[in-house]
């Protein structure tokens, strides 16, 4: 049975929050089978504020303001959400015509459910491009009022002492859209556009890895987050957060491997399936390789550092989640592969955690029907903290700065 989420009578702001939650399930390789997603997301938000697993290319943070700014100047014809949608769908065709990679909605086109505006809105607010820093639904509701305000005379955007106030919908230094936009649109940023985005990230994401990398062209040479080589003078806070993320992702990487191993074992014995038993052997090998790779960090990682970080971030971490992480670490910190693979207490920990999160009717290890639906691989992969999406956008930024 496919899982579903239903809500009744939510406000527009509530719907925005629900969509953001659903986005978290789309990060490849990190399906949250064991309830660690909130910790992953807290680290992701600290490293890369305003980003999302659905982000593709950086110039969307300019495309969206350009579309709405034009609607503020010309009017929306009554329904700003519907008019803006038509403009965003039109943008898809122009981007596709240029052969661009990373076009949101290139397959769905008119039936696209998640428009680029909803995907990038958190970045527009967090990075200070959208002045009111409110939700997209709030903007649609207040569009006519904001449109009247922005048409009033304002102080010059060139004033070095300019302070953004509620009457500015979009940052007054937002670069102008190219002539004819969206015709001929592509993802290449001009130097002026890159400098604007860099300044916004620098001003609004100070103290984060995103803010630091906006000023240091390292993303292109770092396919994995752990390959980023921070300079000796990098802020200690950034170094510490990156190291915490590296250690945490490595320490818990083995948990979904053991979970899938247990599923393969159980189904193989139930069905007398040679294929499932071969899958189990494959997971034993992966688990063994992980323990060798993680041996040092399993001995040095301090969960207290993670809980202190979570508290500083004002993020959520339940007591059961903490107990699971701490107990997992206790059971594998010895680094002995055979001991871990044969530890019934460790397997009980995984089984209890799944039951706790899903209940016995939905837990694969407890329900034969759910086990039969297992694809053979779920939730496996080291946490990336949105690096693949952030890396592509940083590459766009620095390519523009090089012009």
Short mmCIF file of C-alpha atoms in Angstrom, two decimals:
data_model
loop_
_atom_site.label_atom_id
_atom_site.label_comp_id
_atom_site.label_asym_id
_atom_site.label_seq_id
_atom_site.Cartn_x
_atom_site.Cartn_y
_atom_site.Cartn_z
CA UNK A 1 0.00 0.00 0.00
CA UNK A 2 1.34 3.43 -0.95
CA UNK A 3 1.67 5.89 1.91
CA UNK A 4 -0.32 9.10 1.63
CA UNK A 5 -0.70 12.40 3.44
CA UNK A 6 -4.08 14.09 3.74
CA UNK A 7 -5.01 17.41 5.30
CA UNK A 8 -8.24 19.32 5.79
CA UNK A 9 -8.82 23.07 5.97
CA UNK A 10 -5.20 24.22 6.16
CA UNK A 11 -4.25 27.85 5.71
CA UNK A 12 -2.05 28.82 2.76
CA UNK A 13 0.91 29.19 5.14
CA UNK A 14 0.25 25.68 6.49
CA UNK A 15 0.20 24.29 2.96
CA UNK A 16 3.59 25.89 2.29
CA UNK A 17 4.99 24.14 5.37
CA UNK A 18 3.53 20.79 4.31
CA UNK A 19 5.14 21.11 0.88
CA UNK A 20 8.50 21.86 2.50
CA UNK A 21 8.15 18.71 4.61
CA UNK A 22 7.35 16.63 1.53
CA UNK A 23 10.44 18.02 -0.21
CA UNK A 24 12.62 16.46 2.48
CA UNK A 25 11.69 12.98 1.27
CA UNK A 26 13.11 13.67 -2.20
CA UNK A 27 16.80 13.66 -1.35
CA UNK A 28 18.15 10.59 -3.11
CA UNK A 29 19.91 8.03 -0.96
CA UNK A 30 18.58 9.34 2.34
CA UNK A 31 15.03 8.05 2.71
CA UNK A 32 14.35 8.45 6.42
CA UNK A 33 13.60 4.86 7.41
CA UNK A 34 15.13 5.17 10.89
CA UNK A 35 14.01 8.66 11.90
CA UNK A 36 17.26 10.59 11.47
CA UNK A 37 16.02 13.10 8.91
CA UNK A 38 15.49 15.97 11.35
CA UNK A 39 19.16 15.79 12.37
CA UNK A 40 20.24 15.70 8.74
CA UNK A 41 18.06 18.72 7.96
CA UNK A 42 19.32 20.73 10.93
CA UNK A 43 22.88 20.26 9.70
CA UNK A 44 21.85 21.02 6.11
CA UNK A 45 20.17 24.27 7.13
CA UNK A 46 23.20 25.35 9.13
CA UNK A 47 25.62 24.57 6.31
CA UNK A 48 23.49 25.85 3.43
CA UNK A 49 20.72 28.23 4.59
CA UNK A 50 17.76 28.68 2.26
CA UNK A 51 18.59 25.71 0.04
CA UNK A 52 16.43 22.74 -0.91
CA UNK A 53 16.89 19.27 -2.36
CA UNK A 54 14.73 20.46 -5.29
CA UNK A 55 17.06 23.28 -6.32
CA UNK A 56 18.78 22.92 -9.68
CA UNK A 57 20.32 26.14 -11.04
CA UNK A 58 21.11 29.44 -9.38
CA UNK A 59 19.57 31.83 -11.90
CA UNK A 60 16.09 30.84 -10.74
CA UNK A 61 16.62 33.26 -7.84
CA UNK A 62 16.57 36.00 -10.50
CA UNK A 63 13.99 34.51 -12.89
CA UNK A 64 11.28 34.48 -10.23
CA UNK A 65 11.72 38.12 -9.09
CA UNK A 66 11.84 39.23 -12.72
CA UNK A 67 8.49 37.54 -13.43
CA UNK A 68 6.79 38.99 -10.37
CA UNK A 69 8.35 42.42 -10.69
CA UNK A 70 6.93 42.70 -14.18
CA UNK A 71 3.50 41.68 -12.85
CA UNK A 72 3.79 44.39 -10.20
CA UNK A 73 4.44 46.90 -12.98
CA UNK A 74 1.78 45.72 -15.44
CA UNK A 75 -0.85 44.05 -13.25
CA UNK A 76 -1.84 40.43 -12.92
CA UNK A 77 -5.27 40.52 -14.47
CA UNK A 78 -6.94 39.66 -11.18
CA UNK A 79 -5.44 36.32 -10.19
CA UNK A 80 -1.73 36.75 -9.56
CA UNK A 81 -1.11 33.07 -8.79
CA UNK A 82 -2.67 31.94 -12.07
CA UNK A 83 -0.94 34.65 -14.12
CA UNK A 84 2.44 33.95 -12.53
CA UNK A 85 1.99 30.25 -13.17
CA UNK A 86 1.44 30.86 -16.87
CA UNK A 87 4.63 32.94 -16.98
CA UNK A 88 6.63 30.25 -15.20
CA UNK A 89 5.33 27.57 -17.56
CA UNK A 90 6.28 29.81 -20.48
CA UNK A 91 9.79 30.10 -19.01
CA UNK A 92 10.14 26.30 -19.12
CA UNK A 93 9.77 26.30 -22.91
CA UNK A 94 12.33 29.06 -23.43
CA UNK A 95 14.87 27.34 -21.17
CA UNK A 96 14.27 24.04 -22.94
CA UNK A 97 14.80 25.71 -26.32
CA UNK A 98 18.30 26.71 -25.21
CA UNK A 99 19.19 23.11 -24.30
CA UNK A 100 19.73 23.94 -20.61
CA UNK A 101 20.29 21.26 -17.98
CA UNK A 102 18.35 21.54 -14.72
CA UNK A 103 15.08 22.94 -16.12
CA UNK A 104 12.34 22.44 -13.53
CA UNK A 105 9.20 21.00 -15.14
CA UNK A 106 10.73 20.15 -18.52
CA UNK A 107 8.69 16.95 -18.64
CA UNK A 108 5.49 18.03 -16.88
CA UNK A 109 5.19 21.49 -18.50
CA UNK A 110 1.59 22.75 -18.02
CA UNK A 111 0.80 20.00 -15.49
CA UNK A 112 3.75 20.87 -13.26
CA UNK A 113 2.72 20.65 -9.60
CA UNK A 114 5.68 22.41 -7.96
CA UNK A 115 6.59 25.62 -9.74
CA UNK A 116 10.12 27.06 -9.49
CA UNK A 117 8.71 29.94 -7.42
CA UNK A 118 7.56 27.58 -4.65
CA UNK A 119 10.82 25.61 -4.83
CA UNK A 120 13.06 28.69 -4.52
CA UNK A 121 10.92 30.92 -2.33
CA UNK A 122 12.74 30.02 0.88
CA UNK A 123 16.02 31.07 -0.71
CA UNK A 124 14.53 34.36 -1.95
CA UNK A 125 13.39 35.16 1.59
CA UNK A 126 16.41 33.81 3.46
CA UNK A 127 18.88 35.56 1.16
CA UNK A 128 17.04 38.87 1.36
CA UNK A 129 16.03 39.05 -2.31
CA UNK A 130 12.34 39.18 -1.32
CA UNK A 131 12.15 42.08 1.11
CA UNK A 132 9.15 41.14 3.27
CA UNK A 133 10.61 37.66 3.92
CA UNK A 134 7.14 36.14 4.00
CA UNK A 135 5.73 33.04 2.29
CA UNK A 136 4.69 32.88 -1.36
CA UNK A 137 1.04 32.51 -0.36
CA UNK A 138 1.37 35.64 1.79
CA UNK A 139 2.78 37.51 -1.20
CA UNK A 140 -0.10 36.43 -3.42
CA UNK A 141 -2.62 37.51 -0.78
CA UNK A 142 -1.00 40.94 -0.35
CA UNK A 143 0.01 41.42 -3.98
CA UNK A 144 -2.30 44.31 -4.82
CA UNK A 145 -1.39 46.19 -1.64
CA UNK A 146 2.34 45.67 -2.24
CA UNK A 147 1.97 46.69 -5.86
CA UNK A 148 0.46 50.02 -4.82
CA UNK A 149 3.29 50.59 -2.35
CA UNK A 150 6.15 49.87 -4.71
CA UNK A 151 4.75 52.29 -7.29
CA UNK A 152 5.18 55.18 -4.85
CA UNK A 153 8.36 57.29 -5.05
CA UNK A 154 11.17 55.65 -3.13
CA UNK A 155 14.66 56.63 -2.07
CA UNK A 156 17.35 55.75 -4.54
CA UNK A 157 18.71 52.20 -4.56
CA UNK A 158 22.14 53.77 -5.02
CA UNK A 159 22.01 55.31 -1.54
CA UNK A 160 24.81 53.52 0.36
CA UNK A 161 22.87 53.93 3.60
CA UNK A 162 19.74 52.29 2.23
CA UNK A 163 17.86 50.11 4.69
CA UNK A 164 15.27 47.69 3.34
CA UNK A 165 11.79 48.26 4.71
CA UNK A 166 8.43 46.59 4.25
CA UNK A 167 7.64 48.77 1.22
CA UNK A 168 10.33 47.07 -0.85
CA UNK A 169 9.00 43.88 -2.38
CA UNK A 170 12.23 43.05 -4.17
CA UNK A 171 15.73 44.18 -3.29
CA UNK A 172 16.25 47.59 -4.91
CA UNK A 173 19.62 46.49 -6.33
CA UNK A 174 18.11 43.48 -8.09
CA UNK A 175 19.64 43.45 -11.60
CA UNK A 176 17.22 44.23 -14.42
CA UNK A 177 15.88 41.38 -16.54
CA UNK A 178 17.54 41.01 -19.94
CA UNK A 179 15.72 42.59 -22.86
CA UNK A 180 13.03 40.28 -24.17
CA UNK A 181 13.00 38.03 -21.08
CA UNK A 182 11.96 35.21 -20.96
CA UNK A 183 12.77 34.73 -24.65
CA UNK A 184 16.29 33.33 -24.93
CA UNK A 185 16.56 32.65 -21.20
CA UNK A 186 19.39 30.40 -20.05
CA UNK A 187 21.22 29.68 -16.80
CA UNK A 188 24.37 31.73 -17.43
CA UNK A 189 24.66 34.62 -14.98
CA UNK A 190 26.26 37.90 -15.96
CA UNK A 191 28.95 39.31 -13.72
CA UNK A 192 26.50 41.90 -12.36
CA UNK A 193 23.96 39.20 -11.53
CA UNK A 194 26.57 37.00 -9.86
CA UNK A 195 27.88 39.87 -7.78
CA UNK A 196 24.35 40.66 -6.61
CA UNK A 197 23.62 37.07 -5.56
CA UNK A 198 27.05 36.76 -3.95
CA UNK A 199 26.43 39.92 -1.94
CA UNK A 200 23.05 38.65 -0.77
CA UNK A 201 24.44 35.30 0.32
CA UNK A 202 27.37 36.98 2.01
CA UNK A 203 25.13 39.40 3.90
CA UNK A 204 22.41 36.95 4.90
CA UNK A 205 24.29 33.66 5.33
CA UNK A 206 27.32 34.91 7.19
CA UNK A 207 28.87 32.20 9.36
CA UNK A 208 27.64 29.35 7.14
CA UNK A 209 29.56 27.18 4.71
CA UNK A 210 27.37 28.54 1.91
CA UNK A 211 28.40 32.11 2.77
CA UNK A 212 32.07 31.12 2.88
CA UNK A 213 31.98 29.18 -0.40
CA UNK A 214 30.24 32.07 -2.14
CA UNK A 215 33.58 33.88 -1.72
CA UNK A 216 35.81 30.86 -2.39
CA UNK A 217 35.64 28.99 -5.70
CA UNK A 218 36.03 25.42 -4.42
CA UNK A 219 32.77 23.68 -5.37
CA UNK A 220 33.83 22.69 -8.87
CA UNK A 221 36.73 20.58 -7.62
CA UNK A 222 34.79 18.98 -4.74
CA UNK A 223 32.40 16.28 -5.97
CA UNK A 224 31.77 15.21 -2.38
CA UNK A 225 31.18 17.57 0.52
CA UNK A 226 34.05 15.93 2.41
CA UNK A 227 36.44 16.91 -0.39
CA UNK A 228 35.98 20.63 0.29
CA UNK A 229 39.33 21.90 1.52
CA UNK A 230 38.74 24.81 3.87
CA UNK A 231 41.54 27.33 4.17
CA UNK A 232 43.43 27.57 7.48
CA UNK A 233 41.77 30.92 8.15
CA UNK A 234 38.23 29.58 7.66
CA UNK A 235 35.96 30.50 10.60
CA UNK A 236 36.11 27.90 13.35
CA UNK A 237 32.31 27.70 13.54
CA UNK A 238 32.10 26.63 9.89
CA UNK A 239 34.93 24.11 10.31
CA UNK A 240 33.22 22.63 13.37
CA UNK A 241 29.80 22.32 11.68
CA UNK A 242 31.28 20.67 8.62
CA UNK A 243 33.24 18.21 10.76
CA UNK A 244 30.14 17.41 12.82
CA UNK A 245 28.18 16.72 9.63
CA UNK A 246 30.99 14.55 8.25
CA UNK A 247 31.25 12.47 11.40
CA UNK A 248 27.51 12.10 11.95
CA UNK A 249 26.84 11.02 8.36
CA UNK A 250 29.61 8.43 8.53
CA UNK A 251 28.68 7.07 11.96
CA UNK A 252 25.02 6.43 11.07
CA UNK A 253 25.64 5.29 7.48
CA UNK A 254 25.75 1.68 8.68
CA UNK A 255 22.27 1.74 10.25
CA UNK A 256 20.27 1.52 6.98
CA UNK A 257 22.77 -1.06 5.70
CA UNK A 258 22.00 -3.30 8.67
CA UNK A 259 18.29 -2.60 8.29
CA UNK A 260 18.32 -3.76 4.66
CA UNK A 261 20.47 -6.75 5.61
CA UNK A 262 17.84 -7.77 8.17
CA UNK A 263 15.08 -7.40 5.59
CA UNK A 264 16.96 -9.54 3.08
CA UNK A 265 17.68 -12.18 5.73
CA UNK A 266 14.06 -12.30 6.85
CA UNK A 267 12.55 -12.47 3.39
CA UNK A 268 15.13 -14.96 2.20
CA UNK A 269 14.40 -17.35 5.06
CA UNK A 270 10.64 -16.88 4.73
CA UNK A 271 10.52 -17.46 0.97
CA UNK A 272 13.60 -19.70 0.71
CA UNK A 273 14.79 -17.20 -1.88
CA UNK A 274 18.35 -17.56 -3.15
CA UNK A 275 18.16 -14.05 -4.61
CA UNK A 276 17.31 -12.54 -1.23
CA UNK A 277 20.06 -14.52 0.48
CA UNK A 278 22.53 -13.24 -2.12
CA UNK A 279 21.28 -9.72 -1.41
CA UNK A 280 21.89 -10.30 2.29
CA UNK A 281 25.47 -11.39 1.56
CA UNK A 282 25.95 -8.21 -0.45
CA UNK A 283 24.75 -6.12 2.49
CA UNK A 284 27.09 -7.98 4.85
CA UNK A 285 29.96 -6.96 2.60
CA UNK A 286 28.80 -3.34 2.46
CA UNK A 287 28.37 -3.25 6.22
CA UNK A 288 31.85 -4.69 6.72
CA UNK A 289 33.39 -2.11 4.40
CA UNK A 290 31.54 0.65 6.22
CA UNK A 291 32.85 -0.44 9.63
CA UNK A 292 36.42 -0.42 8.35
CA UNK A 293 35.93 3.02 6.82
CA UNK A 294 34.23 4.44 9.91
CA UNK A 295 36.33 2.77 12.60
CA UNK A 296 38.14 5.87 13.83
CA UNK A 297 35.05 8.08 13.84
CA UNK A 298 32.99 5.44 15.63
CA UNK A 299 35.45 5.73 18.50
CA UNK A 300 35.79 9.53 18.53
CA UNK A 301 32.30 10.83 17.69
CA UNK A 302 30.63 12.50 20.67
CA UNK A 303 26.80 12.58 20.51
CA UNK A 304 26.82 15.39 23.09
CA UNK A 305 28.33 17.66 20.45
CA UNK A 306 25.41 16.89 18.14
CA UNK A 307 22.80 17.55 20.83
CA UNK A 308 24.46 20.86 21.73
CA UNK A 309 24.42 21.84 18.05
CA UNK A 310 20.73 20.92 17.75
CA UNK A 311 19.94 23.09 20.78
CA UNK A 312 21.82 26.06 19.31
CA UNK A 313 19.94 25.66 16.03
CA UNK A 314 16.62 25.45 17.90
CA UNK A 315 15.93 22.27 15.93
CA UNK A 316 13.96 19.25 17.11
CA UNK A 317 15.45 16.08 18.48
CA UNK A 318 13.19 13.68 20.35
CA UNK A 319 14.36 11.60 23.27
CA UNK A 320 13.78 8.30 21.38
CA UNK A 321 15.87 9.64 18.50
CA UNK A 322 18.71 10.52 20.85
CA UNK A 323 18.57 7.16 22.57
CA UNK A 324 18.71 5.40 19.21
CA UNK A 325 21.79 7.32 18.05
CA UNK A 326 23.59 6.83 21.35
CA UNK A 327 22.74 3.14 21.60
CA UNK A 328 23.75 2.57 17.97
CA UNK A 329 27.11 4.15 18.64
CA UNK A 330 27.63 2.06 21.78
CA UNK A 331 26.94 -1.15 19.84
CA UNK A 332 29.32 -0.46 16.93
CA UNK A 333 32.09 1.70 18.45
CA UNK A 334 34.26 -1.39 19.10
CA UNK A 335 34.81 -1.66 15.33
CA UNK A 336 34.57 -5.48 15.27
CA UNK A 337 32.65 -6.44 12.11
CA UNK A 338 31.70 -10.01 13.08
CA UNK A 339 30.70 -8.97 16.56
CA UNK A 340 28.39 -6.30 15.16
CA UNK A 341 26.87 -8.57 12.52
CA UNK A 342 26.05 -11.19 15.16
CA UNK A 343 24.87 -8.76 17.83
CA UNK A 344 21.20 -9.58 18.47
CA UNK A 345 20.89 -6.52 20.67
CA UNK A 346 21.91 -4.34 17.72
CA UNK A 347 19.33 -6.00 15.50
CA UNK A 348 16.70 -5.55 18.17
CA UNK A 349 17.57 -1.86 18.28
CA UNK A 350 16.88 -1.53 14.55
CA UNK A 351 13.64 -3.51 14.79
CA UNK A 352 12.37 -1.53 17.76
CA UNK A 353 13.20 1.76 16.07
CA UNK A 354 11.21 0.83 12.98
CA UNK A 355 8.23 -0.26 15.07
CA UNK A 356 8.46 2.96 17.07
CA UNK A 357 8.36 5.09 13.92
CA UNK A 358 5.86 3.15 11.82
CA UNK A 359 3.88 0.93 14.13
CA UNK A 360 3.64 -2.86 13.69
CA UNK A 361 1.27 -2.66 10.73
CA UNK A 362 3.68 -0.62 8.59
CA UNK A 363 7.03 -1.91 9.83
CA UNK A 364 8.61 -4.23 7.26
CA UNK A 365 10.35 -6.31 9.92
CA UNK A 366 7.03 -6.93 11.65
CA UNK A 367 4.55 -7.18 8.78
CA UNK A 368 4.90 -9.88 6.10
CA UNK A 369 2.89 -7.87 3.59
CA UNK A 370 5.11 -4.84 3.96
CA UNK A 371 8.20 -7.04 3.75
CA UNK A 372 6.96 -8.52 0.48
CA UNK A 373 6.77 -4.98 -0.97
CA UNK A 374 10.40 -4.19 -0.07
CA UNK A 375 12.28 -3.12 -3.21
CA UNK A 376 15.58 -4.63 -2.08
CA UNK A 377 17.25 -1.34 -1.24
CA UNK A 378 15.79 1.54 0.72
CA UNK A 379 17.31 4.44 2.64
CA UNK A 380 20.88 3.41 1.82
CA UNK A 381 23.52 6.06 1.18
CA UNK A 382 25.55 8.55 3.08
CA UNK A 383 23.86 11.84 3.92
CA UNK A 384 24.95 14.58 1.50
CA UNK A 385 23.29 17.59 3.16
CA UNK A 386 22.10 18.95 -0.25
CA UNK A 387 25.67 19.21 -1.52
CA UNK A 388 24.92 18.11 -5.09
CA UNK A 389 22.32 20.88 -5.46
CA UNK A 390 24.42 23.51 -3.67
CA UNK A 391 27.54 22.57 -5.64
CA UNK A 392 25.78 23.14 -8.98
CA UNK A 393 24.50 26.55 -7.86
CA UNK A 394 27.91 27.61 -6.54
CA UNK A 395 29.47 26.60 -9.84
CA UNK A 396 26.91 28.80 -11.62
CA UNK A 397 27.83 31.66 -9.29
CA UNK A 398 31.56 31.48 -9.85
CA UNK A 399 31.23 30.96 -13.58
CA UNK A 400 29.33 34.25 -13.66
CA UNK A 401 31.92 35.99 -11.51
CA UNK A 402 34.64 34.94 -13.94
CA UNK A 403 33.08 36.91 -16.81
#
